[in-house]
């Protein structure tokens, strides 16, 4: 993501998980960037965001 973990309000482990998810194609980087404030404020957890994108969404609609 190019920023220090302090800018995101995340631990290094959380930031690493996000970067790995982007690199593995699980979540688009644009989605991570769009949710930066939610992550920073604690409204959304890293695991929740990754789970949303990694789940099979065939049964949602």
PDB file of N, CA and C in Angstrom:
ATOM      1  N   UNK A   1       0.822  -1.186   0.000  1.00  0.00           N
ATOM      2  CA  UNK A   1       0.000   0.000   0.000  1.00  0.00           C
ATOM      3  C   UNK A   1       0.871   1.256   0.000  1.00  0.00           C
ATOM      4  N   UNK A   2       2.110   1.099   0.316  1.00  0.00           N
ATOM      5  CA  UNK A   2       3.027   2.210   0.187  1.00  0.00           C
ATOM      6  C   UNK A   2       3.050   3.170   1.362  1.00  0.00           C
ATOM      7  N   UNK A   3       2.270   2.926   2.370  1.00  0.00           N
ATOM      8  CA  UNK A   3       2.233   3.819   3.531  1.00  0.00           C
ATOM      9  C   UNK A   3       2.668   3.033   4.757  1.00  0.00           C
ATOM     10  N   UNK A   4       3.150   3.742   5.760  1.00  0.00           N
ATOM     11  CA  UNK A   4       3.489   3.103   7.019  1.00  0.00           C
ATOM     12  C   UNK A   4       2.226   2.651   7.732  1.00  0.00           C
ATOM     13  N   UNK A   5       2.371   1.667   8.594  1.00  0.00           N
ATOM     14  CA  UNK A   5       1.195   1.138   9.279  1.00  0.00           C
ATOM     15  C   UNK A   5       0.527   2.180  10.163  1.00  0.00           C
ATOM     16  N   UNK A   6       1.268   3.168  10.637  1.00  0.00           N
ATOM     17  CA  UNK A   6       0.668   4.210  11.474  1.00  0.00           C
ATOM     18  C   UNK A   6      -0.352   5.035  10.698  1.00  0.00           C
ATOM     19  N   UNK A   7      -0.109   5.239   9.405  1.00  0.00           N
ATOM     20  CA  UNK A   7      -1.031   6.002   8.568  1.00  0.00           C
ATOM     21  C   UNK A   7      -2.376   5.293   8.415  1.00  0.00           C
ATOM     22  N   UNK A   8      -2.362   3.992   8.562  1.00  0.00           N
ATOM     23  CA  UNK A   8      -3.568   3.192   8.392  1.00  0.00           C
ATOM     24  C   UNK A   8      -4.223   2.852   9.726  1.00  0.00           C
ATOM     25  N   UNK A   9      -3.521   3.043  10.815  1.00  0.00           N
ATOM     26  CA  UNK A   9      -4.042   2.642  12.110  1.00  0.00           C
ATOM     27  C   UNK A   9      -4.042   1.138  12.280  1.00  0.00           C
ATOM     28  N   UNK A  10      -3.167   0.455  11.550  1.00  0.00           N
ATOM     29  CA  UNK A  10      -3.105  -0.999  11.577  1.00  0.00           C
ATOM     30  C   UNK A  10      -1.758  -1.457  12.110  1.00  0.00           C
ATOM     31  N   UNK A  11      -1.742  -2.689  12.602  1.00  0.00           N
ATOM     32  CA  UNK A  11      -0.472  -3.285  12.992  1.00  0.00           C
ATOM     33  C   UNK A  11       0.265  -3.719  11.726  1.00  0.00           C
ATOM     34  N   UNK A  12       1.538  -4.010  11.863  1.00  0.00           N
ATOM     35  CA  UNK A  12       2.300  -4.495  10.708  1.00  0.00           C
ATOM     36  C   UNK A  12       1.718  -5.800  10.189  1.00  0.00           C
ATOM     37  N   UNK A  13       1.270  -6.679  11.087  1.00  0.00           N
ATOM     38  CA  UNK A  13       0.674  -7.949  10.671  1.00  0.00           C
ATOM     39  C   UNK A  13      -0.592  -7.728   9.856  1.00  0.00           C
ATOM     40  N   UNK A  14      -1.434  -6.797  10.302  1.00  0.00           N
ATOM     41  CA  UNK A  14      -2.667  -6.511   9.574  1.00  0.00           C
ATOM     42  C   UNK A  14      -2.365  -5.933   8.196  1.00  0.00           C
ATOM     43  N   UNK A  15      -1.415  -5.033   8.134  1.00  0.00           N
ATOM     44  CA  UNK A  15      -1.037  -4.442   6.857  1.00  0.00           C
ATOM     45  C   UNK A  15      -0.454  -5.505   5.923  1.00  0.00           C
ATOM     46  N   UNK A  16       0.341  -6.411   6.470  1.00  0.00           N
ATOM     47  CA  UNK A  16       0.890  -7.515   5.675  1.00  0.00           C
ATOM     48  C   UNK A  16      -0.220  -8.402   5.129  1.00  0.00           C
ATOM     49  N   UNK A  17      -1.232  -8.679   5.954  1.00  0.00           N
ATOM     50  CA  UNK A  17      -2.362  -9.501   5.502  1.00  0.00           C
ATOM     51  C   UNK A  17      -3.086  -8.837   4.343  1.00  0.00           C
ATOM     52  N   UNK A  18      -3.289  -7.523   4.448  1.00  0.00           N
ATOM     53  CA  UNK A  18      -3.941  -6.790   3.364  1.00  0.00           C
ATOM     54  C   UNK A  18      -3.106  -6.833   2.091  1.00  0.00           C
ATOM     55  N   UNK A  19      -1.823  -6.582   2.225  1.00  0.00           N
ATOM     56  CA  UNK A  19      -0.941  -6.599   1.054  1.00  0.00           C
ATOM     57  C   UNK A  19      -0.910  -7.980   0.414  1.00  0.00           C
ATOM     58  N   UNK A  20      -0.877  -9.028   1.227  1.00  0.00           N
ATOM     59  CA  UNK A  20      -0.892 -10.391   0.696  1.00  0.00           C
ATOM     60  C   UNK A  20      -2.193 -10.678  -0.041  1.00  0.00           C
ATOM     61  N   UNK A  21      -3.308 -10.220   0.511  1.00  0.00           N
ATOM     62  CA  UNK A  21      -4.604 -10.444  -0.127  1.00  0.00           C
ATOM     63  C   UNK A  21      -4.674  -9.744  -1.482  1.00  0.00           C
ATOM     64  N   UNK A  22      -4.117  -8.549  -1.567  1.00  0.00           N
ATOM     65  CA  UNK A  22      -4.087  -7.823  -2.843  1.00  0.00           C
ATOM     66  C   UNK A  22      -3.186  -8.557  -3.832  1.00  0.00           C
ATOM     67  N   UNK A  23      -2.000  -8.945  -3.386  1.00  0.00           N
ATOM     68  CA  UNK A  23      -1.048  -9.633  -4.264  1.00  0.00           C
ATOM     69  C   UNK A  23      -1.579 -10.980  -4.734  1.00  0.00           C
ATOM     70  N   UNK A  24      -2.363 -11.656  -3.894  1.00  0.00           N
ATOM     71  CA  UNK A  24      -2.922 -12.960  -4.249  1.00  0.00           C
ATOM     72  C   UNK A  24      -4.192 -12.846  -5.084  1.00  0.00           C
ATOM     73  N   UNK A  25      -4.627 -11.627  -5.351  1.00  0.00           N
ATOM     74  CA  UNK A  25      -5.815 -11.425  -6.175  1.00  0.00           C
ATOM     75  C   UNK A  25      -7.124 -11.646  -5.441  1.00  0.00           C
ATOM     76  N   UNK A  26      -7.089 -11.681  -4.119  1.00  0.00           N
ATOM     77  CA  UNK A  26      -8.309 -11.894  -3.337  1.00  0.00           C
ATOM     78  C   UNK A  26      -9.153 -10.630  -3.303  1.00  0.00           C
ATOM     79  N   UNK A  27      -8.511  -9.501  -3.165  1.00  0.00           N
ATOM     80  CA  UNK A  27      -9.224  -8.232  -3.050  1.00  0.00           C
ATOM     81  C   UNK A  27      -8.519  -7.187  -3.914  1.00  0.00           C
ATOM     82  N   UNK A  28      -9.286  -6.396  -4.651  1.00  0.00           N
ATOM     83  CA  UNK A  28      -8.660  -5.339  -5.458  1.00  0.00           C
ATOM     84  C   UNK A  28      -8.060  -4.247  -4.572  1.00  0.00           C
ATOM     85  N   UNK A  29      -6.924  -3.725  -4.973  1.00  0.00           N
ATOM     86  CA  UNK A  29      -6.276  -2.659  -4.206  1.00  0.00           C
ATOM     87  C   UNK A  29      -7.204  -1.458  -4.078  1.00  0.00           C
ATOM     88  N   UNK A  30      -7.999  -1.200  -5.113  1.00  0.00           N
ATOM     89  CA  UNK A  30      -8.921  -0.059  -5.068  1.00  0.00           C
ATOM     90  C   UNK A  30      -9.934  -0.210  -3.938  1.00  0.00           C
ATOM     91  N   UNK A  31     -10.334  -1.442  -3.654  1.00  0.00           N
ATOM     92  CA  UNK A  31     -11.286  -1.694  -2.569  1.00  0.00           C
ATOM     93  C   UNK A  31     -10.634  -1.455  -1.210  1.00  0.00           C
ATOM     94  N   UNK A  32      -9.386  -1.852  -1.084  1.00  0.00           N
ATOM     95  CA  UNK A  32      -8.650  -1.596   0.157  1.00  0.00           C
ATOM     96  C   UNK A  32      -8.531  -0.093   0.371  1.00  0.00           C
ATOM     97  N   UNK A  33      -8.173   0.626  -0.689  1.00  0.00           N
ATOM     98  CA  UNK A  33      -8.015   2.079  -0.578  1.00  0.00           C
ATOM     99  C   UNK A  33      -9.351   2.746  -0.253  1.00  0.00           C
ATOM    100  N   UNK A  34     -10.426   2.251  -0.837  1.00  0.00           N
ATOM    101  CA  UNK A  34     -11.750   2.822  -0.589  1.00  0.00           C
ATOM    102  C   UNK A  34     -12.187   2.622   0.860  1.00  0.00           C
ATOM    103  N   UNK A  35     -11.690   1.577   1.489  1.00  0.00           N
ATOM    104  CA  UNK A  35     -12.068   1.268   2.870  1.00  0.00           C
ATOM    105  C   UNK A  35     -11.025   1.709   3.885  1.00  0.00           C
ATOM    106  N   UNK A  36     -10.061   2.497   3.446  1.00  0.00           N
ATOM    107  CA  UNK A  36      -8.977   2.909   4.338  1.00  0.00           C
ATOM    108  C   UNK A  36      -9.495   3.590   5.601  1.00  0.00           C
ATOM    109  N   UNK A  37     -10.409   4.525   5.457  1.00  0.00           N
ATOM    110  CA  UNK A  37     -10.923   5.245   6.631  1.00  0.00           C
ATOM    111  C   UNK A  37     -11.673   4.308   7.569  1.00  0.00           C
ATOM    112  N   UNK A  38     -12.445   3.371   7.013  1.00  0.00           N
ATOM    113  CA  UNK A  38     -13.156   2.404   7.853  1.00  0.00           C
ATOM    114  C   UNK A  38     -12.178   1.534   8.626  1.00  0.00           C
ATOM    115  N   UNK A  39     -11.097   1.138   7.973  1.00  0.00           N
ATOM    116  CA  UNK A  39     -10.071   0.352   8.654  1.00  0.00           C
ATOM    117  C   UNK A  39      -9.383   1.187   9.726  1.00  0.00           C
ATOM    118  N   UNK A  40      -9.062   2.414   9.378  1.00  0.00           N
ATOM    119  CA  UNK A  40      -8.347   3.300  10.300  1.00  0.00           C
ATOM    120  C   UNK A  40      -9.175   3.589  11.551  1.00  0.00           C
ATOM    121  N   UNK A  41     -10.478   3.784  11.367  1.00  0.00           N
ATOM    122  CA  UNK A  41     -11.370   4.102  12.487  1.00  0.00           C
ATOM    123  C   UNK A  41     -11.797   2.863  13.267  1.00  0.00           C
ATOM    124  N   UNK A  42     -11.492   1.687  12.754  1.00  0.00           N
ATOM    125  CA  UNK A  42     -11.886   0.455  13.424  1.00  0.00           C
ATOM    126  C   UNK A  42     -13.302   0.022  13.113  1.00  0.00           C
ATOM    127  N   UNK A  43     -13.929   0.662  12.120  1.00  0.00           N
ATOM    128  CA  UNK A  43     -15.286   0.277  11.724  1.00  0.00           C
ATOM    129  C   UNK A  43     -15.295  -1.029  10.942  1.00  0.00           C
ATOM    130  N   UNK A  44     -14.152  -1.394  10.414  1.00  0.00           N
ATOM    131  CA  UNK A  44     -14.006  -2.604   9.619  1.00  0.00           C
ATOM    132  C   UNK A  44     -12.670  -3.232   9.973  1.00  0.00           C
ATOM    133  N   UNK A  45     -12.684  -4.518  10.219  1.00  0.00           N
ATOM    134  CA  UNK A  45     -11.449  -5.223  10.543  1.00  0.00           C
ATOM    135  C   UNK A  45     -10.835  -5.801   9.275  1.00  0.00           C
ATOM    136  N   UNK A  46      -9.531  -5.945   9.280  1.00  0.00           N
ATOM    137  CA  UNK A  46      -8.827  -6.497   8.126  1.00  0.00           C
ATOM    138  C   UNK A  46      -9.398  -7.859   7.751  1.00  0.00           C
ATOM    139  N   UNK A  47      -9.590  -8.715   8.741  1.00  0.00           N
ATOM    140  CA  UNK A  47     -10.132 -10.047   8.481  1.00  0.00           C
ATOM    141  C   UNK A  47     -11.517 -10.011   7.872  1.00  0.00           C
ATOM    142  N   UNK A  48     -12.336  -9.074   8.309  1.00  0.00           N
ATOM    143  CA  UNK A  48     -13.688  -8.944   7.759  1.00  0.00           C
ATOM    144  C   UNK A  48     -13.640  -8.557   6.285  1.00  0.00           C
ATOM    145  N   UNK A  49     -12.799  -7.601   5.957  1.00  0.00           N
ATOM    146  CA  UNK A  49     -12.688  -7.158   4.572  1.00  0.00           C
ATOM    147  C   UNK A  49     -12.191  -8.287   3.676  1.00  0.00           C
ATOM    148  N   UNK A  50     -11.198  -9.008   4.135  1.00  0.00           N
ATOM    149  CA  UNK A  50     -10.675 -10.135   3.355  1.00  0.00           C
ATOM    150  C   UNK A  50     -11.735 -11.218   3.220  1.00  0.00           C
ATOM    151  N   UNK A  51     -12.460 -11.512   4.301  1.00  0.00           N
ATOM    152  CA  UNK A  51     -13.511 -12.533   4.253  1.00  0.00           C
ATOM    153  C   UNK A  51     -14.605 -12.174   3.263  1.00  0.00           C
ATOM    154  N   UNK A  52     -14.977 -10.904   3.220  1.00  0.00           N
ATOM    155  CA  UNK A  52     -16.016 -10.461   2.290  1.00  0.00           C
ATOM    156  C   UNK A  52     -15.614 -10.801   0.860  1.00  0.00           C
ATOM    157  N   UNK A  53     -14.363 -10.556   0.534  1.00  0.00           N
ATOM    158  CA  UNK A  53     -13.895 -10.756  -0.836  1.00  0.00           C
ATOM    159  C   UNK A  53     -13.493 -12.190  -1.128  1.00  0.00           C
ATOM    160  N   UNK A  54     -13.149 -12.965  -0.111  1.00  0.00           N
ATOM    161  CA  UNK A  54     -12.698 -14.330  -0.367  1.00  0.00           C
ATOM    162  C   UNK A  54     -13.838 -15.338  -0.328  1.00  0.00           C
ATOM    163  N   UNK A  55     -14.989 -14.949   0.215  1.00  0.00           N
ATOM    164  CA  UNK A  55     -16.129 -15.857   0.264  1.00  0.00           C
ATOM    165  C   UNK A  55     -16.722 -16.052  -1.113  1.00  0.00           C
ATOM    166  N   UNK A  56     -17.257 -17.226  -1.321  1.00  0.00           N
ATOM    167  CA  UNK A  56     -17.969 -17.513  -2.564  1.00  0.00           C
ATOM    168  C   UNK A  56     -19.320 -16.825  -2.470  1.00  0.00           C
ATOM    169  N   UNK A  57     -19.564 -15.881  -3.352  1.00  0.00           N
ATOM    170  CA  UNK A  57     -20.796 -15.100  -3.247  1.00  0.00           C
ATOM    171  C   UNK A  57     -21.892 -15.584  -4.182  1.00  0.00           C
ATOM    172  N   UNK A  58     -21.827 -16.839  -4.625  1.00  0.00           N
ATOM    173  CA  UNK A  58     -22.873 -17.383  -5.488  1.00  0.00           C
ATOM    174  C   UNK A  58     -24.227 -17.410  -4.797  1.00  0.00           C
ATOM    175  N   UNK A  59     -24.224 -17.559  -3.471  1.00  0.00           N
ATOM    176  CA  UNK A  59     -25.489 -17.706  -2.752  1.00  0.00           C
ATOM    177  C   UNK A  59     -26.026 -16.383  -2.213  1.00  0.00           C
ATOM    178  N   UNK A  60     -25.401 -15.269  -2.545  1.00  0.00           N
ATOM    179  CA  UNK A  60     -25.860 -13.989  -2.015  1.00  0.00           C
ATOM    180  C   UNK A  60     -27.023 -13.406  -2.796  1.00  0.00           C
ATOM    181  N   UNK A  61     -27.173 -13.796  -4.039  1.00  0.00           N
ATOM    182  CA  UNK A  61     -28.231 -13.201  -4.863  1.00  0.00           C
ATOM    183  C   UNK A  61     -29.181 -14.236  -5.380  1.00  0.00           C
TER     184      UNK A  61
END
